[in-house]
Coordinates of C-alpha atoms and ligand atoms in Angstrom, one line a residue:
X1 CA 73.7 -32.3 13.1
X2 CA 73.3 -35.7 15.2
X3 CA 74.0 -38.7 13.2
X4 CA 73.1 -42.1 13.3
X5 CA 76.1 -45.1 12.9
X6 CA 75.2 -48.4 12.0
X7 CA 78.0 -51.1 12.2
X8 CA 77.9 -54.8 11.0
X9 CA 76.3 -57.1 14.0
X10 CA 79.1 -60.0 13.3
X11 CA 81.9 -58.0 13.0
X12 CA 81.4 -54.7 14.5
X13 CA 82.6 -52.8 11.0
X14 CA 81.2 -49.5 10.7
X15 CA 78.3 -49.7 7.8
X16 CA 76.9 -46.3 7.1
X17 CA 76.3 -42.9 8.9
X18 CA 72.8 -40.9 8.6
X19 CA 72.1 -37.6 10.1
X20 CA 69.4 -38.2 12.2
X21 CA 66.0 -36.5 10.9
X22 CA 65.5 -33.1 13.8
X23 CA 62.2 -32.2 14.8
X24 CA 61.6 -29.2 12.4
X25 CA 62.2 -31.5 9.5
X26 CA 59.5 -33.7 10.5
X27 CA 57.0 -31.4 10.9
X28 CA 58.3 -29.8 7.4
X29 CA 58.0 -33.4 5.8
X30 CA 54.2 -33.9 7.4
X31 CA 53.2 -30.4 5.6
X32 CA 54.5 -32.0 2.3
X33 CA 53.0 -35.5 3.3
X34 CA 49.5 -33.6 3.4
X35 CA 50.2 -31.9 0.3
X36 CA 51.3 -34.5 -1.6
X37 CA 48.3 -36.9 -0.7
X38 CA 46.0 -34.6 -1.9
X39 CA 46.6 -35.3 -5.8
X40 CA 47.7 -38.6 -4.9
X41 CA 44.4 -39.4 -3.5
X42 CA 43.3 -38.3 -6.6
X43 CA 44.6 -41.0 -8.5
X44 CA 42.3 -44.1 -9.4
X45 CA 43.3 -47.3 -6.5
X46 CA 44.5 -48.9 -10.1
X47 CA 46.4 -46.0 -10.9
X48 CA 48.3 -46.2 -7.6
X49 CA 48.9 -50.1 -7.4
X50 CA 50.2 -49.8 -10.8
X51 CA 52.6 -47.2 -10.1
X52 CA 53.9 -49.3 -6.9
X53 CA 54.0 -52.8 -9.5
X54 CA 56.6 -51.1 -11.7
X55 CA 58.6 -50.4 -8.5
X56 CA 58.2 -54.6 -8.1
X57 CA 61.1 -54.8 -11.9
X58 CA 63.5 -52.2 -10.4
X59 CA 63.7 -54.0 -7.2
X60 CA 64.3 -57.5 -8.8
X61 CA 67.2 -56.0 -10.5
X62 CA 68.7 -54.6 -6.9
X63 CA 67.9 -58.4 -5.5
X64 CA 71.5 -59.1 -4.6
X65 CA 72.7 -55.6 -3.7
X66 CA 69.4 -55.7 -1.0
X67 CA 70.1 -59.0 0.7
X68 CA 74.1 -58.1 0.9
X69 CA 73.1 -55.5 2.6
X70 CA 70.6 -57.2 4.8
X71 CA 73.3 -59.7 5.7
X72 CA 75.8 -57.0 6.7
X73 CA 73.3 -54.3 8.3
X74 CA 70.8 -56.9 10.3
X75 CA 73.2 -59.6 10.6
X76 CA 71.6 -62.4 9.3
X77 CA 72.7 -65.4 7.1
X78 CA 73.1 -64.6 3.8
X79 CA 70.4 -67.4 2.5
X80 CA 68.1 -66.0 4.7
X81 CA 68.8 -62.4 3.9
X82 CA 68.0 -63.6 0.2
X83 CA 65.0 -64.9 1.2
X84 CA 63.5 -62.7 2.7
X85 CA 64.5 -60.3 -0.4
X86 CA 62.4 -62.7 -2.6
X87 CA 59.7 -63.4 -0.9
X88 CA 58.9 -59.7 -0.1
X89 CA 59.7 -59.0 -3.8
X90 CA 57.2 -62.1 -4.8
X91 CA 54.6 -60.4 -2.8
X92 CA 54.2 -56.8 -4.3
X93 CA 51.6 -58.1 -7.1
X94 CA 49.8 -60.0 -5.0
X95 CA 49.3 -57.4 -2.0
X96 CA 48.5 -54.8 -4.7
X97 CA 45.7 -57.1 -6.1
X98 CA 44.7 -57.9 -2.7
X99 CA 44.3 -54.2 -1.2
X100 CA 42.6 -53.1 -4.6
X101 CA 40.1 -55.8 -4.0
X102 CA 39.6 -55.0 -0.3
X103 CA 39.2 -51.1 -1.5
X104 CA 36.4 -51.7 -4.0
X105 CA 33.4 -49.6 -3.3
X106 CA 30.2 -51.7 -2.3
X107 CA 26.7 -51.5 -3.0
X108 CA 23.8 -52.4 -1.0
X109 CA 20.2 -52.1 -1.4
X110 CA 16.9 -53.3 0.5
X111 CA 14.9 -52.1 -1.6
X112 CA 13.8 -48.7 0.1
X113 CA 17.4 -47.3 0.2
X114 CA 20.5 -48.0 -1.8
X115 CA 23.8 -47.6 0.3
X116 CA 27.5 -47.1 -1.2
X117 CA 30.4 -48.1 0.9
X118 CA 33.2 -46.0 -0.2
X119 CA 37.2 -47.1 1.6
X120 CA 38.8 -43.7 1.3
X121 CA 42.5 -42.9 2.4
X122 CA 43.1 -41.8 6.0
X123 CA 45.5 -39.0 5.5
X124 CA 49.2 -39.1 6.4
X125 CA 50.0 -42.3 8.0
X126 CA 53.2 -43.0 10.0
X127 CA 55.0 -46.6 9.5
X128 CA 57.3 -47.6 11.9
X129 CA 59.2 -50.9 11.6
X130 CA 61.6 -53.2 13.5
X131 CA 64.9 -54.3 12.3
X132 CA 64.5 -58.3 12.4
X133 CA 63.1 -58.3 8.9
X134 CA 64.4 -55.3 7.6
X135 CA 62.8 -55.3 4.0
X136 CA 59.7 -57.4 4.6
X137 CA 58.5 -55.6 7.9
X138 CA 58.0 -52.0 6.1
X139 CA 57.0 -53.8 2.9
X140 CA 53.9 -55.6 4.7
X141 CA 53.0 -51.8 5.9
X142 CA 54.0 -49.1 3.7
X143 CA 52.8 -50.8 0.1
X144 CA 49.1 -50.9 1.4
X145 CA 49.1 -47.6 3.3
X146 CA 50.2 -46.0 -0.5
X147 CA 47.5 -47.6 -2.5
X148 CA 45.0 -46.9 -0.3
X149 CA 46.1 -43.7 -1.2
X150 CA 47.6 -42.3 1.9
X151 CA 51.2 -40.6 1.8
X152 CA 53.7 -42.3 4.2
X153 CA 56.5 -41.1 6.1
X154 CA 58.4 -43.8 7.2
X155 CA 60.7 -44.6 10.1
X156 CA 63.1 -48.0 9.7
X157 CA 64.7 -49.0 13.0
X158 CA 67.6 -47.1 14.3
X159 CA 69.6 -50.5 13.7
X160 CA 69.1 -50.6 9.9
X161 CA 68.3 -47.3 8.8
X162 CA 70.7 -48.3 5.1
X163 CA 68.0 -50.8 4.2
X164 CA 65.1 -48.6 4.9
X165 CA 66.5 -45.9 2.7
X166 CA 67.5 -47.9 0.2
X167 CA 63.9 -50.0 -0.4
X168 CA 62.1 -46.4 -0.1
X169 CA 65.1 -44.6 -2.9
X170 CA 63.7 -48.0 -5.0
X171 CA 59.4 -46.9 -4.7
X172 CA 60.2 -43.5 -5.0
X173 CA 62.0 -44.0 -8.4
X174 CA 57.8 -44.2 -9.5
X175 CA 56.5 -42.7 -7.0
X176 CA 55.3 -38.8 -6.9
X177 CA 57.6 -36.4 -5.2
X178 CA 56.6 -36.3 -1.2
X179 CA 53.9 -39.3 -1.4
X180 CA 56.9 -41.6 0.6
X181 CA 59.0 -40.2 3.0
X182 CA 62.0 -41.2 5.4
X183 CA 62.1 -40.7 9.7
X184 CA 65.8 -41.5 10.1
X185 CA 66.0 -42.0 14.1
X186 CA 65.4 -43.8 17.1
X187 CA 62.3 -43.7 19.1
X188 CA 62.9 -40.3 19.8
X189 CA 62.0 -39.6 16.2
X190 CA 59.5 -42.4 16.2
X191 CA 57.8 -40.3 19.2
X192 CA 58.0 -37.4 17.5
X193 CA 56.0 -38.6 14.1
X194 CA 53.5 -40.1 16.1
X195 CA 52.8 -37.2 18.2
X196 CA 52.7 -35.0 14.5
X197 CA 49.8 -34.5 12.5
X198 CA 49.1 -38.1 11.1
X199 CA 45.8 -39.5 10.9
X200 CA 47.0 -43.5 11.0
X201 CA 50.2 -44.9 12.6
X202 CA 51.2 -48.7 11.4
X203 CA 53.6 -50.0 13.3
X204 CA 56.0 -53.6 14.4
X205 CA 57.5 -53.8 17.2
X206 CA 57.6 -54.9 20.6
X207 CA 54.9 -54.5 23.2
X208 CA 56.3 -52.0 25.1
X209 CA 56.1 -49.5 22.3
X210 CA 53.2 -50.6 20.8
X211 CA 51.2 -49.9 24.6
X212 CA 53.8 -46.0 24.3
X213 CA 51.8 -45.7 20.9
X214 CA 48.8 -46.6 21.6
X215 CA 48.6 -44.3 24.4
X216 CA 49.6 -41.6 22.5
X217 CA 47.3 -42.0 19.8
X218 CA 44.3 -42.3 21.9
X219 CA 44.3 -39.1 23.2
X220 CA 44.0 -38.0 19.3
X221 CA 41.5 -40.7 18.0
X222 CA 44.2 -41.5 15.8
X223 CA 43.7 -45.1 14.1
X224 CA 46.6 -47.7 14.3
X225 CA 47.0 -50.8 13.0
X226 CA 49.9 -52.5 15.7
X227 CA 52.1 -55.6 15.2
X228 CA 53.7 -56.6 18.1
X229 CA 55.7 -59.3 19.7
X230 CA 55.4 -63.2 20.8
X231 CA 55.6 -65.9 22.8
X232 CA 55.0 -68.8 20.6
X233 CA 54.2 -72.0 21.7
X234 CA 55.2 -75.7 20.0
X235 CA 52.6 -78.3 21.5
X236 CA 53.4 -81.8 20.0
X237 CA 50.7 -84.4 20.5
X238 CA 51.2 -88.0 21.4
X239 CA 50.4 -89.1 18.1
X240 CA 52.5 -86.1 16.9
X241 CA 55.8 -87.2 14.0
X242 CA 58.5 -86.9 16.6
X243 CA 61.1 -86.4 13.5
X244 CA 59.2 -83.8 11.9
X245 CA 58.4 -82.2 15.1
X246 CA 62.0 -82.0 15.8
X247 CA 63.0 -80.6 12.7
X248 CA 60.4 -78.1 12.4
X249 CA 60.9 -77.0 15.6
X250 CA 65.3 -76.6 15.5
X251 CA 64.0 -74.2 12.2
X252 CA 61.8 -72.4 13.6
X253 CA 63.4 -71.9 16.9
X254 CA 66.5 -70.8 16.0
X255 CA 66.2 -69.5 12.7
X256 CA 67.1 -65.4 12.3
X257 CA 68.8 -66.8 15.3
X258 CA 65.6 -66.5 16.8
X259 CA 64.8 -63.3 16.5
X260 CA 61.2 -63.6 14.7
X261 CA 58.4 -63.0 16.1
X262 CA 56.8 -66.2 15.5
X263 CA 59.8 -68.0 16.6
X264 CA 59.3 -71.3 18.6
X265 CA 59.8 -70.3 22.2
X266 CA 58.4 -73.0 24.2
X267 CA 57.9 -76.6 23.5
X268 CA 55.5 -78.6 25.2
X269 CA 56.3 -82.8 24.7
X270 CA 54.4 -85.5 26.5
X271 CA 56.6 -86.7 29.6
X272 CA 56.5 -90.2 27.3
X273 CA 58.0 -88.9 24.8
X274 CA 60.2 -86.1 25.9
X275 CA 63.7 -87.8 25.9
X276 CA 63.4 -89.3 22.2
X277 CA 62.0 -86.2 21.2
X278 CA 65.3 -84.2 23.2
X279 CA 67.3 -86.4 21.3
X280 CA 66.1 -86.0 17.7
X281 CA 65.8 -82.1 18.4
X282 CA 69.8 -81.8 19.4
X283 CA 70.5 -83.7 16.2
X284 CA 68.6 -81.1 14.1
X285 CA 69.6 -78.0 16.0
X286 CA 73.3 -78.6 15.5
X287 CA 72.5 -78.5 11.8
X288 CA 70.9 -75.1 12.0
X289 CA 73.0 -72.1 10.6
X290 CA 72.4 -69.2 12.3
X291 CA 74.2 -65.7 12.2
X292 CA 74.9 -62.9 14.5
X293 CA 72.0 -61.3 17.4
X294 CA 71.3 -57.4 16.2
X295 CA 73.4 -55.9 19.0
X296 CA 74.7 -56.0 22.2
X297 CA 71.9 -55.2 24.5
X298 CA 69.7 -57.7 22.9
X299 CA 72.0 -60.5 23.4
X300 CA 72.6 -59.6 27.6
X301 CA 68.3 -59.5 27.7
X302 CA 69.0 -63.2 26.5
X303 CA 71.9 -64.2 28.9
X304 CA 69.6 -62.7 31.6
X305 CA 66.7 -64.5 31.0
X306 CA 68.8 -68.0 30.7
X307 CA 70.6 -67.0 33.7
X308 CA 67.2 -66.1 35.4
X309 CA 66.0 -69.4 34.8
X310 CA 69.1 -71.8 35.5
X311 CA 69.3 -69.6 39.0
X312 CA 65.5 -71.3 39.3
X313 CA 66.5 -75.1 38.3
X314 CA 66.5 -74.9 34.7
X315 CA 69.1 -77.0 32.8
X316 CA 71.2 -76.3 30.1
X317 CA 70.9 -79.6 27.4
X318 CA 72.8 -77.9 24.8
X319 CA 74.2 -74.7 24.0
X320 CA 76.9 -72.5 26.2
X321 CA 75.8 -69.5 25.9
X322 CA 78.9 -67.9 28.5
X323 CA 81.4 -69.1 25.3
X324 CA 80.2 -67.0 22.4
X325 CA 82.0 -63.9 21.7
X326 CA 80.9 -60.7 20.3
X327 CA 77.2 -60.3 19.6
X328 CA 76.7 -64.4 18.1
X329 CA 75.5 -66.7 20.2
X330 CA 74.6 -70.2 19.2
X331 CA 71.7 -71.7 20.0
X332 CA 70.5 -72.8 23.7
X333 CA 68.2 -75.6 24.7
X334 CA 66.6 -75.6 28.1
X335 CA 64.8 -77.7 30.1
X336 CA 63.0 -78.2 33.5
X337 CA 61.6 -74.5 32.8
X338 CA 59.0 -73.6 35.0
X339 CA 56.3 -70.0 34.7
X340 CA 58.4 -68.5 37.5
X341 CA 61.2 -68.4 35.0
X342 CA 61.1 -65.0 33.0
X343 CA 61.8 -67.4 30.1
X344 CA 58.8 -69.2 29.9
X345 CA 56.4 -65.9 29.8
X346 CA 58.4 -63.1 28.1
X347 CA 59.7 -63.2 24.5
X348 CA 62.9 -64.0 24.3
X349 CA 63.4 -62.8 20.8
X350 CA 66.9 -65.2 20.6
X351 CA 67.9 -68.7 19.9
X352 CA 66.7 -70.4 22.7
X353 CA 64.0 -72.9 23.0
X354 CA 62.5 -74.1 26.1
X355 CA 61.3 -77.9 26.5
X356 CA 58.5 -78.5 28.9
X357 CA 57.5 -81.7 29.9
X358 CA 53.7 -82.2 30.4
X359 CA 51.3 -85.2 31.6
X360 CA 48.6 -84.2 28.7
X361 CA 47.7 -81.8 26.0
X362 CA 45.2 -79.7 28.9
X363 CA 48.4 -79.0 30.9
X364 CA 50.0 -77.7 27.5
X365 CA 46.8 -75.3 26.2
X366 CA 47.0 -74.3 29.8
X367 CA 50.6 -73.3 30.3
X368 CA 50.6 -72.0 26.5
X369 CA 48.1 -69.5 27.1
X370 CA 49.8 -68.2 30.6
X371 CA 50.6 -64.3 30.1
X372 CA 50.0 -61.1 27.6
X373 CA 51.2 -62.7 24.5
X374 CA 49.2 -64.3 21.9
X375 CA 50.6 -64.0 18.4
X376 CA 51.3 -68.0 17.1
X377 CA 51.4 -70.9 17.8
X378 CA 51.9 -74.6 16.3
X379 CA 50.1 -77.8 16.8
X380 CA 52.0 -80.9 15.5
X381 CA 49.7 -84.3 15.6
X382 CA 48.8 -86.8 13.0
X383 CA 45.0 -86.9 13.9
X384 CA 44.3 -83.5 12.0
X385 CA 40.7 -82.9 13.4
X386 CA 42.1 -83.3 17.1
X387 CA 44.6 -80.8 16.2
X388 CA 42.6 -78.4 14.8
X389 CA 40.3 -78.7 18.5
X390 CA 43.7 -77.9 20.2
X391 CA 44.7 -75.4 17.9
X392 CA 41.4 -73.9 18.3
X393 CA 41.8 -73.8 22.7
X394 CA 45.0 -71.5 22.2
X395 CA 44.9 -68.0 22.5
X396 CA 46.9 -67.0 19.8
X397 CA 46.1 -65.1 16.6
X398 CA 47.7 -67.7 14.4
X399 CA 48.3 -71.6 14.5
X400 CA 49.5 -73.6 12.1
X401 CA 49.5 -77.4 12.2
X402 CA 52.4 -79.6 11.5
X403 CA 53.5 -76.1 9.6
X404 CA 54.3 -72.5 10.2
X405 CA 51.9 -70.3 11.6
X406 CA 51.5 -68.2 8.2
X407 CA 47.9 -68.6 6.2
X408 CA 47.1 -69.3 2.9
X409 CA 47.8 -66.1 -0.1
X410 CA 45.0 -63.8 1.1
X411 CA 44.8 -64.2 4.7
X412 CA 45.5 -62.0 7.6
X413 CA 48.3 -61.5 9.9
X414 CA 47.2 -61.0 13.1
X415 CA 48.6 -61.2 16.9
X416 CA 45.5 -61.7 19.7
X417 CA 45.7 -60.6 23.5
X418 CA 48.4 -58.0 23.7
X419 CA 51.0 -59.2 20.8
X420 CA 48.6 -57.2 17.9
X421 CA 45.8 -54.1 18.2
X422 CA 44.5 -54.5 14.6
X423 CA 46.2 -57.1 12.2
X424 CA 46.9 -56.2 8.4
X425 CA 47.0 -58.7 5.0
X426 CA 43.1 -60.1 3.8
X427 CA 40.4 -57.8 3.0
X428 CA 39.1 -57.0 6.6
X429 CA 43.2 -56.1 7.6
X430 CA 43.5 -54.1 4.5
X431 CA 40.7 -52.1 4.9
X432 CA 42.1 -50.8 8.7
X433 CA 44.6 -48.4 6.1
X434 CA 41.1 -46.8 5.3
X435 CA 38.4 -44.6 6.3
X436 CA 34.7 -46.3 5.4
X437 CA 31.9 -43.7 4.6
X438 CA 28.4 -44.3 3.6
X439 CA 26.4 -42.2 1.1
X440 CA 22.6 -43.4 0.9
X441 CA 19.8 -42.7 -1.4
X442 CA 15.9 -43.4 -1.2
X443 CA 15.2 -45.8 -4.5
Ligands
NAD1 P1 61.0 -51.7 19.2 O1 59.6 -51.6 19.7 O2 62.1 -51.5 20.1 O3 61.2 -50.7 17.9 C1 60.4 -50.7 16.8 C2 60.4 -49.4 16.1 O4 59.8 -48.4 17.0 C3 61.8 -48.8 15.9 O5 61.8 -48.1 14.6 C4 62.0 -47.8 17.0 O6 62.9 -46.7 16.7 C5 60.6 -47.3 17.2 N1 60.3 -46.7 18.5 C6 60.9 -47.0 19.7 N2 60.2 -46.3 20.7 C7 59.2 -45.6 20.1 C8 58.2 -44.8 20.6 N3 58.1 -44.5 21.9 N4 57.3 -44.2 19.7 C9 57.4 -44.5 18.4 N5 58.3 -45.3 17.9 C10 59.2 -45.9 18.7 O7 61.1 -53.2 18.5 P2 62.4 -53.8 17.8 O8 63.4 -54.2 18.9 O9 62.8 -53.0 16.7 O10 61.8 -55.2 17.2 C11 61.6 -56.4 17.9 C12 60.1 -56.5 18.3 O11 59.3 -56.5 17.1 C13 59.9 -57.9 18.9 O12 59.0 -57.7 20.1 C14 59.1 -58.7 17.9 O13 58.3 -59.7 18.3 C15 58.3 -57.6 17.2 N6 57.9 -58.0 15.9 C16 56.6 -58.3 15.7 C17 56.1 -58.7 14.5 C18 54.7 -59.1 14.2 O14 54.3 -59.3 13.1 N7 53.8 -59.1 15.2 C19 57.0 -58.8 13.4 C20 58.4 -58.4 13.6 C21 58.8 -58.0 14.9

C-alpha cells in the first residue's frame, strides 16, 4: 500500500501518514457516489441544507482542535489558522441559505405558455482543493455541490490530507453513508477522479492544473466550475491615504506569508510619491507575523523568481531572502521591477511584494493587466468615483477599493482571463453545481 507523509512546514516533524487511495478504490467509491446520490437527490434542497447546518454545532465544538492542526499541517500562524476556522465555520448558514435560494424552481409565463425552471443535481461531482486554506478552500466547494444534491468525492491536497479528513469525518457525522467521500493523493489521484465517471469537477488551484483539467474534461462535456491562481495588483492613486495604503498593503502582501491567492503581488505608486510611500510600507511590513512557506519546492520557485529579477536590475529594499533557514522565509520587498522579470507576470504565491514606480494611473491599468492572470485587484484613492473608473479598466474578476478584493455576503467569487473558468458564491455561481431543465405547458 503507498502512503502519504505529511510533516509540520516549520519544523519538519512528521504529522500523520495516510495510505494513499489506489485506483480500484476510486472507481469502487464513484459506484457508491452514484448510488448514494440517488436517494440523496431525493431529499427536499431544505432537507439537505439542514442536514449540512447541524454539521455547522459539531464543528464549532472541534474549533480549536481544527486550527491546531491547520497551524501544524499548513504552516500557518496560529491567529490566522483560527481565523480561517471561524470564518468558514460563520459561513455554513449563510451559504446553505444562499444555494437554497439560488436552487428554487422558477416560473415563467407569457401568457400562451407557462415555463418551469427546475436546478437539478449534476450527478457525482469531484472537488479538488489546494492546501493554502485548508478548511475554507473545500468548504466554499463541497457544502454547495451537497445541497444541490450531488454526492462528492473529495480530494484535499497531498500537503494537508489530516485536515481534509478531519473536516469531511465532521459532515459525515450527519451525512448519509457514501454521499461525501475522501481522494487521499496527489495529482495522480486527482487525475484519476477526474478522468472517472463524474459529471462536474470543482476545483482551486493553480493554472497549470486547472488548463490539465479542463482539457480533460472537455473531451467528456463534463462541467467545471475552476478556481485558479493570481497576480494581484495594488494601484494607489495620487490622492490615495499613503498610511493606509501602506498598511493594507504589508497585510495583504505578506499575510499566509503570501500564499493567497489574492495576495498583493505588485504595487504600482506614483513616482511622487513612491519613497514616502517605501518608507511607511517597511514600517508596517516589519510588524507583519508571518509563519512558515508549505514546503520546500515552493519556497526555491520564490528564490528563483527574486533571483530572476535582481539578475535583471531589481533591488532588494528589505528582506534577505539567502538568510532564512528551513522552509520560512520572511518577507521581501523589491523594487525597480520591470515585465521582463518573471516576478512581475507570474504568481509568486510568497511574501514578496514588488513596487513599481509609474508617471500616471494609464501606465498602472496598463502594466496591471499585462499577462494570463486576472483574479483581484485593489484600487486605493480618496476620490471614490475616480476609483471605481479605474477599478472598472482592470481586467480582473474582483477589485476592491481602499479594501480587500472580497464582495458583500451574497456575492460571487470569481477569477477573469485565465485565473477562473466559472466562479462559485451568488446565485448565478451557485447554480454552475446544477443542471437547469425546462418543462413547458400551453395555458
Ligand atoms: P495545485 O494546482 O498544484 O494543486 C491543487 C490540487 O490539484 C491538489 O489537490 C493536487 O493534488 C491536485 N492536482 C494536481 N495535479 C492534478 C491533475 N493533473 N488533475 C487533477 N488534480 C490535480 O495547486 P496548489 O499548489 O495546491 O495551490 C496553490 C494554487 O491555488 C495557487 O495558484 C493559488 O493561486 C491557487 N488558489 C486559487 C484560489 C482562487 O480562489 N482562485 C484560492 C486558493 C488557491
Amino acid at each position: 500500500m503507498r502512503k502519504l507523509k505529511t510533516f509540520n512546514p516549520a519544523t519538519g516533524e512528521r504529522i500523520a501518514e495516510f495510505d494513499i487511495t489506489t485506483s480500484k478504490e476510486i472507481q469502487a467509491m464513484v459506484g457508491k457516489a452514484k448510488k448514494a446520490q440517488i436517494t440523496w437527490a431525493e431529499k427536499s434542497i431544505c432537507d439537505r441544507a439542514e442536514i449540512i447546518i447541524k454539521a455547522y454545532e459539531e464543528l464549532k465544538n472541534r474549533t480549536k482542535q481544527m486550527a491546531d492542526m491547520i497551524h501544524v499541517e499548513m504552516g500557518k500562524i496560529c491567529e490566522e489558522a483560527l481565523g480561517e476556522v471561524e470564518s468558514s465555520i460563520k459561513k455554513i448558514p449563510i451559504i446553505a441559505d444562499d444555494v437554497v435560494n439560488a436552487l428554487k424552481s422558477e416560473e415563467i409565463n407569457d401568457g400562451l405558455t407557462r415555463t418551469i425552471s427546475y436546478w437539478d443535481p449534476m450527478g457525482v461531482c469531484a472537488s479538488i482543493t489546494p492546501w493554502n486554506f485548508p478548511m475554507g478552500m473545500p468548504q466554499t466547494l463541497i457544502i454547495p455541490s451537497l445541497i444541490a444534491g450531488n454526492t462528492v468525492l473529495f480530494k484535499p491536497s497531498e500537503e494537508v490530507p489530516l485536515i481534509g479528513k478531519e473536516y469531511a469525518d465532521i459532515l459525515n457525522k450527519t451525512l448519509p453513508e457514501d454521499v461525501l467521500q475522501v481522494v487521499i493523493g496527489t495529482g495522480d489521484q486527482g487525475r484519476e477522479l477526474v478522468e472517472s465517471d463524474v459529471q462536474l469537477i470543482t476545483f482551486t488551484g493553480s493554472q497549470s492544473t486547472g488548463k490539465h483539467i479542463l482539457e480533460k474534461a472537455v473531451k467528456e462535456f463534463k462541467r467545471v466550475i475552476l478556481e485558479l491562481g493570481g497576480k494581484d495588483p495594488l494601484i494607489i492613486l495620487d490622492d490615495a491615504d499613503l498610511s493606509n495604503a501602506a498598511e493594507f498593503a504589508a497585510n495583504n502582501s505578506f499575510r499566509n506569508s503570501g500564499q493567497v491567492c489574492v495576495s498583493t503581488e505588485n504595487i504600482f505608486v506614483m513616482e511622487g510619491q513612491k519613497n514616502e510611500f517605501i518608507q511607511k510600507f517597511i514600517e508596517h511590513t516589519a510588524k507583519v507575523p508571518v509563519g512558515s512557506m508549505i514546503n520546500h519546492s515552493q519556497k526555491t520557485h520564490v528564490l528563483k523568481q527574486i533571483d530572476d529579477a535582481v539578475s535583471k536590475g531589481a533591488k532588494i529594499l528589505f528582506g534577505n531572502p539567502n538568510d532564512d533557514v528551513g522552509n520560512n522565509l520572511n518577507p521581501v520587498i523589491l523594487m525597480d521591477v520591470t515585465p521582463e522579470m518573471d516576478i512581475m507576470v507570474d504568481e509568486t504565491f510568497g511574501p514578496v511584494a514588488c513596487i513599481i514606480s509609474v508617471k500616471n494611473e494609464d501606465d498602472a491599468i496598463k502594466l496591471s493587466n499585462l499577462g494570463h492572470y486576472a483574479l483581484g485587484g485593489v484600487v486605493f484613492g480618496t476620490d471614490i468615483k475616480h476609483a471605481r473608473n479605474v477599478a472598472r479598466r482592470l481586467d480582473a474578476g474582483m477589485v476592491g477599493i481602499n479594501r480587500r478584493v472580497g464582495g458583500a455576503t451574497g456575492s460571487p467569487w470569481v477569477g477573469a482571463k485565465r485565473s477562473g473558468y466559472g466562479y462559485h458564491g451568488s446565485i448565478s455561481g451557485y447554480r454552475q453545481f446544477a443542471q437547469l431543465r425546462i418543462v413547458s405547458e400551453s395555458t
